[in-house]
Coordinates of C-alpha atoms and ligand atoms in Angstrom, one line a residue:
M1 CA -33.9 0.8 -3.2
G2 CA -31.9 1.8 0.0
A3 CA -30.1 4.9 0.4
T4 CA -26.9 6.3 2.3
R5 CA -24.9 9.4 2.1
V6 CA -21.7 8.0 1.0
G7 CA -21.4 4.6 -0.8
I8 CA -18.0 3.2 -0.3
I9 CA -16.8 0.4 -2.7
G10 CA -14.2 -1.9 -1.0
A11 CA -13.1 -2.9 2.6
G12 CA -9.4 -2.6 2.5
P13 CA -7.7 0.0 4.5
A14 CA -9.0 2.9 2.3
G15 CA -12.6 2.0 2.4
L16 CA -12.5 1.1 6.1
M17 CA -10.7 4.0 7.3
L18 CA -13.0 6.4 5.0
S19 CA -16.2 5.0 6.7
H20 CA -14.5 5.3 10.1
L21 CA -13.6 9.1 9.7
L22 CA -17.1 9.9 8.1
H23 CA -18.6 8.1 11.3
R24 CA -16.8 10.5 13.6
Q25 CA -18.0 13.5 11.5
G26 CA -21.7 12.0 12.0
I27 CA -21.8 11.0 8.0
A28 CA -23.6 7.8 7.2
S29 CA -21.9 5.4 4.9
V30 CA -22.2 1.7 3.5
V31 CA -19.2 -0.2 2.7
F32 CA -19.5 -3.0 -0.1
E33 CA -17.2 -5.9 0.1
R34 CA -17.3 -8.8 -2.4
R35 CA -15.0 -11.0 -0.1
S36 CA -16.1 -12.3 3.2
R37 CA -15.0 -10.8 6.5
D38 CA -12.7 -13.7 7.0
Y39 CA -10.9 -13.5 3.8
V40 CA -10.2 -9.5 4.1
E41 CA -8.9 -10.2 7.4
S42 CA -6.5 -13.0 6.8
R43 CA -5.3 -11.6 3.3
V44 CA -1.5 -10.9 3.8
R45 CA -0.4 -7.4 2.4
A46 CA 2.0 -4.9 3.3
G47 CA 3.4 -4.1 6.7
V48 CA 4.9 -0.7 7.1
L49 CA 3.1 2.3 8.6
E50 CA 4.6 5.9 8.4
Q51 CA 4.2 8.3 11.3
G52 CA 1.5 10.1 9.6
S53 CA -0.5 6.7 9.3
T54 CA 0.2 5.7 12.9
D55 CA -0.9 9.1 14.0
L56 CA -4.2 8.9 12.1
L57 CA -4.9 5.5 13.6
A58 CA -4.1 6.5 17.2
S59 CA -5.6 10.0 16.9
T60 CA -9.0 8.5 15.8
G61 CA -9.4 5.8 18.5
V62 CA -8.2 2.9 16.4
G63 CA -4.5 2.4 17.2
E64 CA -4.6 0.9 20.5
R65 CA -3.5 -2.8 19.4
M66 CA -1.1 -1.1 16.8
I67 CA 0.6 0.7 19.6
R68 CA 0.9 -2.5 21.7
E69 CA 1.9 -5.0 19.2
G70 CA 3.2 -2.9 16.2
L71 CA 7.1 -3.0 16.2
A72 CA 8.7 0.7 16.3
H73 CA 11.7 0.7 14.1
D74 CA 14.3 3.6 13.9
G75 CA 15.9 2.5 10.7
I76 CA 16.7 -0.1 8.2
K77 CA 19.7 -2.1 6.9
L78 CA 21.1 -2.2 3.3
R79 CA 23.1 -4.9 2.3
F80 CA 25.2 -5.2 -1.0
A81 CA 28.6 -6.5 -1.9
G82 CA 29.1 -8.4 1.4
E83 CA 28.4 -5.1 3.4
E84 CA 26.1 -4.0 5.5
H85 CA 25.1 -0.4 6.2
R86 CA 22.4 0.9 8.4
I87 CA 20.1 4.0 7.6
D88 CA 19.4 5.6 11.0
F89 CA 16.0 7.2 10.3
R90 CA 15.7 8.7 13.7
R91 CA 18.9 10.5 13.7
L92 CA 18.3 11.8 9.9
T93 CA 14.9 12.7 10.0
G94 CA 13.6 12.5 13.8
K95 CA 10.9 10.0 12.8
G96 CA 10.7 6.3 12.5
I97 CA 8.1 3.7 11.0
T98 CA 5.9 1.0 12.7
V99 CA 5.7 -2.6 11.3
Y100 CA 2.2 -3.7 11.6
G101 CA 0.4 -6.0 9.1
Q102 CA -2.1 -4.4 6.9
Q103 CA -4.5 -7.2 7.8
E104 CA -4.2 -6.0 11.4
V105 CA -5.1 -2.6 10.5
V106 CA -8.0 -4.1 8.5
K107 CA -9.1 -6.1 11.6
D108 CA -8.9 -3.2 14.0
L109 CA -11.1 -1.1 11.5
I110 CA -13.8 -3.6 11.1
T111 CA -13.9 -4.2 15.0
Q112 CA -14.4 -0.5 15.4
R113 CA -17.0 0.0 12.7
L114 CA -19.1 -2.9 13.8
A115 CA -19.0 -1.7 17.4
D116 CA -20.1 1.6 16.3
G117 CA -23.0 0.2 14.2
G118 CA -21.4 0.7 11.0
E119 CA -22.6 -0.9 7.8
I120 CA -20.2 -3.2 6.2
W121 CA -21.9 -5.5 3.7
F122 CA -19.5 -8.5 3.0
E123 CA -20.0 -10.9 0.2
T124 CA -21.8 -8.1 -1.6
E125 CA -20.2 -7.1 -5.0
A126 CA -20.5 -3.6 -6.5
T127 CA -21.4 -4.4 -10.2
A128 CA -21.8 -0.8 -11.7
V129 CA -21.7 2.9 -10.5
E130 CA -24.2 5.2 -12.3
G131 CA -25.4 8.6 -12.3
I132 CA -21.9 10.3 -11.0
E133 CA -22.1 13.0 -13.5
D134 CA -25.8 14.1 -13.0
D135 CA -25.6 14.2 -9.1
D136 CA -27.8 11.3 -8.7
P137 CA -25.2 8.5 -7.8
R138 CA -26.1 4.9 -7.6
I139 CA -24.5 1.8 -7.0
A140 CA -25.7 -1.5 -8.3
Y141 CA -24.8 -4.5 -6.5
R142 CA -25.3 -8.4 -6.2
R143 CA -26.0 -10.1 -2.8
N144 CA -26.8 -13.7 -2.4
G145 CA -27.4 -13.9 -6.1
E146 CA -30.0 -11.3 -6.2
D147 CA -29.4 -7.6 -7.7
A148 CA -30.3 -4.3 -6.1
T149 CA -29.2 -0.8 -6.1
L150 CA -28.3 1.7 -3.4
T151 CA -28.5 5.4 -3.9
C152 CA -26.1 7.8 -2.3
E153 CA -24.9 11.3 -2.3
F154 CA -21.2 10.4 -3.2
V155 CA -19.4 7.4 -4.1
A156 CA -16.0 6.6 -2.8
G157 CA -14.1 4.0 -5.2
C158 CA -11.6 2.0 -2.6
D159 CA -12.0 -1.2 -4.5
G160 CA -8.2 -1.6 -5.6
S161 CA -6.8 -1.3 -9.2
H162 CA -9.2 -4.2 -10.4
G163 CA -12.4 -2.9 -9.0
V164 CA -15.5 -1.5 -10.7
S165 CA -15.0 2.0 -10.0
R166 CA -12.4 2.8 -12.4
T167 CA -14.4 1.6 -15.1
S168 CA -16.9 4.5 -14.8
F169 CA -14.2 6.9 -15.4
P170 CA -14.1 8.4 -18.8
P171 CA -11.9 6.4 -21.1
P172 CA -8.0 6.8 -20.1
R173 CA -6.0 8.7 -22.4
A174 CA -2.4 7.5 -21.5
G175 CA 0.2 9.8 -20.9
E176 CA -1.6 13.0 -22.3
G177 CA 0.3 15.2 -20.0
Q178 CA -1.7 18.3 -18.9
G179 CA -5.1 16.6 -19.7
G180 CA -4.4 13.7 -17.3
G181 CA -5.4 10.1 -18.0
V182 CA -3.8 6.8 -16.7
Y183 CA 0.0 6.8 -16.3
E184 CA 1.6 3.2 -16.1
R185 CA 4.8 1.4 -15.8
S186 CA 5.3 -2.5 -15.3
Y187 CA 8.6 -3.9 -14.3
P188 CA 10.3 -6.9 -15.6
F189 CA 10.3 -8.6 -12.4
S190 CA 8.0 -9.6 -9.6
W191 CA 8.3 -10.2 -5.8
L192 CA 7.8 -13.7 -4.2
G193 CA 6.6 -13.1 -0.7
I194 CA 6.3 -15.6 2.0
L195 CA 5.0 -15.5 5.7
G196 CA 7.3 -17.9 7.5
K197 CA 7.2 -19.3 11.1
T198 CA 10.5 -18.4 12.1
P199 CA 11.8 -15.9 14.3
P200 CA 13.1 -12.5 12.3
S201 CA 17.2 -12.9 12.5
S202 CA 17.3 -9.2 12.5
D203 CA 15.7 -6.6 14.5
E204 CA 15.2 -4.1 11.6
L205 CA 14.3 -4.6 8.0
I206 CA 17.1 -5.7 5.6
Y207 CA 16.9 -4.5 2.0
A208 CA 19.4 -6.4 0.0
Y209 CA 20.8 -6.0 -3.4
H210 CA 22.7 -9.1 -4.7
D211 CA 23.8 -9.9 -8.3
R212 CA 21.1 -12.7 -8.2
G213 CA 18.4 -10.1 -7.5
F214 CA 16.8 -8.4 -4.5
A215 CA 15.8 -9.7 -1.3
L216 CA 13.9 -8.3 1.6
H217 CA 13.7 -9.4 5.3
S218 CA 10.7 -8.0 7.0
M219 CA 8.6 -9.3 9.9
R220 CA 5.3 -9.5 11.8
S221 CA 6.1 -10.4 15.1
P222 CA 9.0 -12.1 17.2
E223 CA 7.8 -15.3 15.7
I224 CA 6.9 -14.5 12.3
S225 CA 9.1 -13.2 9.3
R226 CA 7.9 -11.7 6.1
L227 CA 10.2 -12.3 3.4
Y228 CA 10.6 -11.5 -0.2
L229 CA 12.5 -12.3 -3.3
Q230 CA 12.8 -10.7 -6.8
V231 CA 11.7 -13.3 -9.2
D232 CA 11.2 -13.2 -12.8
A233 CA 8.1 -11.7 -14.2
D234 CA 6.4 -14.9 -15.6
D235 CA 7.7 -17.0 -12.5
T236 CA 5.1 -19.4 -10.9
M237 CA 5.1 -20.9 -7.6
D238 CA 5.9 -24.1 -9.3
A239 CA 9.5 -23.0 -10.1
W240 CA 10.0 -22.1 -6.3
P241 CA 9.9 -25.4 -4.1
E242 CA 10.5 -24.3 -0.5
P243 CA 14.0 -25.4 0.0
R244 CA 14.9 -23.3 -2.8
I245 CA 13.1 -20.4 -1.4
W246 CA 15.0 -20.5 1.8
D247 CA 18.2 -21.2 0.0
E248 CA 17.8 -18.1 -2.2
L249 CA 16.9 -15.9 0.7
R250 CA 19.8 -17.0 2.9
L251 CA 22.1 -16.5 0.0
R252 CA 20.8 -13.0 -1.0
L253 CA 20.3 -11.7 2.4
A254 CA 23.7 -13.1 3.5
E255 CA 21.9 -14.2 6.5
R256 CA 23.0 -17.7 7.8
E257 CA 20.9 -17.0 10.9
L258 CA 17.7 -17.0 9.2
Q259 CA 16.1 -20.7 9.8
P260 CA 13.7 -22.3 7.5
G261 CA 10.3 -22.6 9.1
E262 CA 6.8 -23.6 8.2
I263 CA 5.7 -21.4 5.1
I264 CA 2.1 -20.1 6.1
E265 CA 1.5 -17.9 3.1
A266 CA 3.4 -17.6 -0.2
G267 CA 2.4 -15.6 -3.5
I268 CA 4.0 -13.8 -6.3
T269 CA 3.0 -10.2 -6.9
P270 CA 3.8 -8.4 -10.1
M271 CA 5.5 -5.0 -9.7
R272 CA 3.8 -2.0 -11.2
S273 CA 3.3 1.6 -10.9
M274 CA 0.0 3.4 -11.9
V275 CA -1.6 6.7 -11.3
T276 CA -5.3 7.9 -12.7
E277 CA -5.4 11.6 -13.0
P278 CA -7.5 13.2 -11.9
M279 CA -8.6 10.9 -9.0
Q280 CA -12.3 12.4 -9.3
H281 CA -15.0 12.4 -11.7
G282 CA -18.4 13.9 -10.8
R283 CA -19.6 12.6 -7.6
L284 CA -17.0 9.6 -7.7
F285 CA -13.7 9.9 -5.8
L286 CA -11.1 7.1 -6.2
A287 CA -8.9 6.4 -3.3
G288 CA -6.0 4.0 -2.7
D289 CA -5.1 1.4 -5.0
A290 CA -8.1 2.3 -7.2
A291 CA -6.4 5.5 -8.0
H292 CA -2.7 4.6 -7.9
I293 CA -0.3 1.5 -7.5
V294 CA 3.3 1.6 -6.4
P295 CA 6.0 -1.1 -6.5
A296 CA 6.2 -2.5 -2.9
T297 CA 10.1 -1.5 -2.5
G298 CA 9.0 1.8 -0.8
A299 CA 6.4 0.4 1.5
K300 CA 4.1 3.3 0.4
G301 CA 0.9 1.3 -0.6
M302 CA -0.9 1.4 2.5
N303 CA 0.2 4.7 3.6
L304 CA -1.1 6.4 0.6
A305 CA -4.2 4.8 1.0
L306 CA -4.8 6.3 4.5
A307 CA -3.6 9.7 3.4
D308 CA -6.0 9.9 0.5
V309 CA -9.1 9.1 2.6
K310 CA -8.1 11.6 5.3
V311 CA -8.2 14.2 2.7
L312 CA -11.5 12.8 1.3
A313 CA -13.2 12.7 4.9
E314 CA -12.2 16.4 5.5
A315 CA -13.8 17.3 1.9
L316 CA -16.8 15.5 2.6
A317 CA -17.2 16.9 6.1
A318 CA -16.8 20.4 4.6
W319 CA -19.3 19.7 2.3
Y320 CA -21.9 18.5 4.6
R321 CA -20.8 21.3 7.3
S322 CA -21.4 24.2 4.9
K323 CA -21.9 23.0 1.5
S324 CA -18.7 24.2 0.4
R325 CA -17.3 22.3 -2.7
D326 CA -13.9 23.7 -2.5
L327 CA -12.1 21.0 -0.8
L328 CA -13.9 18.5 -3.0
D329 CA -13.1 20.3 -6.1
R330 CA -9.4 20.2 -4.9
Y331 CA -9.3 16.4 -3.8
S332 CA -7.0 15.2 -6.6
E333 CA -4.8 18.2 -6.5
L334 CA -4.2 17.7 -2.8
C335 CA -3.6 14.0 -3.2
L336 CA -1.7 13.9 -6.3
R337 CA 1.3 15.5 -5.0
R338 CA 1.9 13.2 -2.4
V339 CA 1.2 10.4 -4.8
W340 CA 3.7 11.5 -7.3
R341 CA 6.2 11.8 -4.7
A342 CA 5.7 8.2 -3.4
E343 CA 5.4 7.1 -7.1
H344 CA 9.1 8.6 -7.7
F345 CA 10.5 7.2 -4.6
S346 CA 9.3 3.7 -5.2
A347 CA 10.4 3.7 -8.7
W348 CA 13.8 5.0 -7.3
M349 CA 14.1 2.4 -4.6
T350 CA 13.0 -0.2 -7.1
A351 CA 15.6 0.7 -9.7
L352 CA 18.2 1.1 -7.0
L353 CA 17.8 -2.5 -5.4
H354 CA 16.6 -4.8 -8.3
R355 CA 18.6 -6.5 -10.8
D356 CA 17.6 -5.5 -14.4
P357 CA 17.4 -8.7 -16.4
A358 CA 18.2 -6.7 -19.4
G359 CA 20.9 -4.6 -17.8
D360 CA 24.7 -5.3 -18.4
P361 CA 27.6 -5.4 -16.2
F362 CA 28.0 -1.6 -16.4
D363 CA 24.6 -1.2 -14.9
H364 CA 25.5 -3.5 -12.1
K365 CA 28.6 -1.4 -11.4
L366 CA 26.6 1.8 -11.6
R367 CA 23.9 0.5 -9.0
L368 CA 26.8 -0.5 -6.5
S369 CA 28.4 2.9 -6.9
Y370 CA 24.9 4.5 -6.1
L371 CA 24.4 2.2 -3.2
R372 CA 27.8 3.2 -1.5
Y373 CA 26.9 7.0 -2.3
I374 CA 23.8 6.6 -0.2
V375 CA 25.4 5.0 2.7
T376 CA 28.5 7.3 2.7
S377 CA 26.9 10.6 2.2
E378 CA 24.7 12.2 4.6
A379 CA 22.7 14.1 1.9
A380 CA 22.1 10.9 0.1
A381 CA 21.1 8.8 3.3
T382 CA 18.7 11.7 4.2
T383 CA 17.0 11.6 0.7
L384 CA 16.2 8.0 1.2
A385 CA 15.3 8.4 4.9
E386 CA 12.9 11.4 4.5
N387 CA 11.2 9.7 1.7
Y388 CA 10.9 6.4 3.4
V389 CA 9.5 7.9 6.9
G390 CA 6.9 9.9 4.6
F391 CA 6.4 13.5 4.3
E392 CA 3.6 15.0 6.9
N393 CA 2.4 17.6 4.6
A394 CA 3.6 16.3 0.8
Ligands
APR401 N1 -17.2 -4.8 -5.1 C1 -17.0 -4.9 -3.7 N2 -15.7 -5.0 -3.3 C2 -14.8 -4.9 -4.2 C3 -15.0 -4.9 -5.6 C4 -16.3 -4.7 -6.0 N3 -16.7 -4.5 -7.3 N4 -13.9 -4.8 -6.2 C5 -12.9 -5.1 -5.3 N5 -13.4 -5.0 -4.0 C6 -12.8 -4.9 -2.8 C7 -11.5 -6.1 -2.7 O1 -11.8 -7.4 -2.3 C8 -10.7 -5.5 -1.5 O2 -11.0 -5.9 -0.2 O3 -12.0 -3.8 -2.5 C9 -11.1 -4.0 -1.6 C10 -9.7 -3.2 -1.8 O4 -8.9 -3.1 -1.0 P1 -7.4 -2.9 -1.0 O5 -6.9 -3.8 -2.3 O6 -6.8 -3.4 0.2 O7 -7.1 -1.4 -1.4 P2 -7.1 -0.3 -0.5 O8 -7.9 0.0 0.5 O9 -6.9 0.7 -1.8 O10 -5.5 -0.3 0.1 C11 -4.2 -0.4 -0.4 O11 -3.5 -2.6 -0.4 O12 -2.7 -3.8 -2.3 C12 -2.4 -3.2 -1.1 O13 -0.1 -2.3 -1.3 C13 -1.5 -2.0 -1.3 O14 -1.2 -1.6 0.7 C14 -1.7 -1.0 -0.2 C15 -3.1 -1.2 0.0
PHB402 C1 6.4 -5.9 4.6 O1 6.6 -6.0 5.7 O2 5.4 -6.6 4.0 C2 7.0 -5.0 3.7 C3 8.2 -4.1 4.0 C4 8.9 -3.3 3.4 C5 8.2 -3.1 2.1 C6 7.5 -4.0 1.6 C7 6.6 -5.0 2.4 O3 9.2 -2.2 1.3

């Protein structure tokens, strides 16, 4: 039976950044990842970093390529009713965002961890987490068809919303208010996302509300666009042959300049919200998607994952430095304030920009009026901007 200080399940942004931050504090960890290195490095996910996230990457020595290749944006565009309006983040908040793919963050962290001699066990699935209530945590895992166990002092569940960590939590008592539990909401639509070999036709992200539904124009580089369409919750890719995707994007985005190109990747992601409260139980701490999910409209998922593990790494460092439990005990409380702000903002952006399949024409008119309010009122525009760029000390 092997041993380490912190057993980390999942090599997404949360797990990798945690092991990197712990290493910088001299704390050993092992990261379990059920997929291959190649798989996690090529999985297309989110792409917007808040200032707090770019600062974390840069200040801990993993931001060099992001600074070189990331696209710095000072605002976004909102399109609706045949109009375009710009929300100027820089003027309204003094801050901007960086467009840099999540898988690039993952690549940079893996490179750094391996250069530092870090332990990332790819193609190794954690199958159970045991002993978290008796100060004797163990992670059971399977590798090359063989079962084994690693003992550790703490377990970080960074294994996404379908991982094994959450199953070690006491059974959820949904919506029990004060007592905590799992709070969830699903939406009656999904996002169809593509990565297209075509130059972005805009220098900033375009969020479009159309009476046929939402569309988003994002990007990864001067040659690669990342594009999304609101689709029905039960739609499959079969219903969306390539010409239909491009036609619908150009129509909803009102973007004639957008040229169809080779589709490198395509998939449909359900939209949902979820928060597990508290985010810790005994010696198990959840971080990132394992603890909470946001619909992608607010671009908060990766930022929340990084913010959680910054708090967790500091709490673990305080424990190893002085055996102080204070920060560890307050981990949930310290994270959940930011998490709920992001949950609200993401649900708000989602309601603002999506067609509600059960909605009526009155609903549509209200949405247009609200959008117009956002682009004409400094106060309303600032509400969107300050939430989008993120709060440093939420
Ligand atoms: N054993 C080992 N690894 C596992 C297991 C398991 N039992 N279950 C899941 N994993 C791995 C997954 O293969 C994945 O690589 O855990 C990792 C979780 O990583 P992410 O899903 O990227 O989650 P996180 O690090 O919290 O990052 C959140 O991802 O979904 C996006 O929008 C979200 O941007 C946000 C980010
Ligand atoms: C992306 O670039 O993938 C992206 C951008 C903004 C969002 C969601 C996803 O709100």
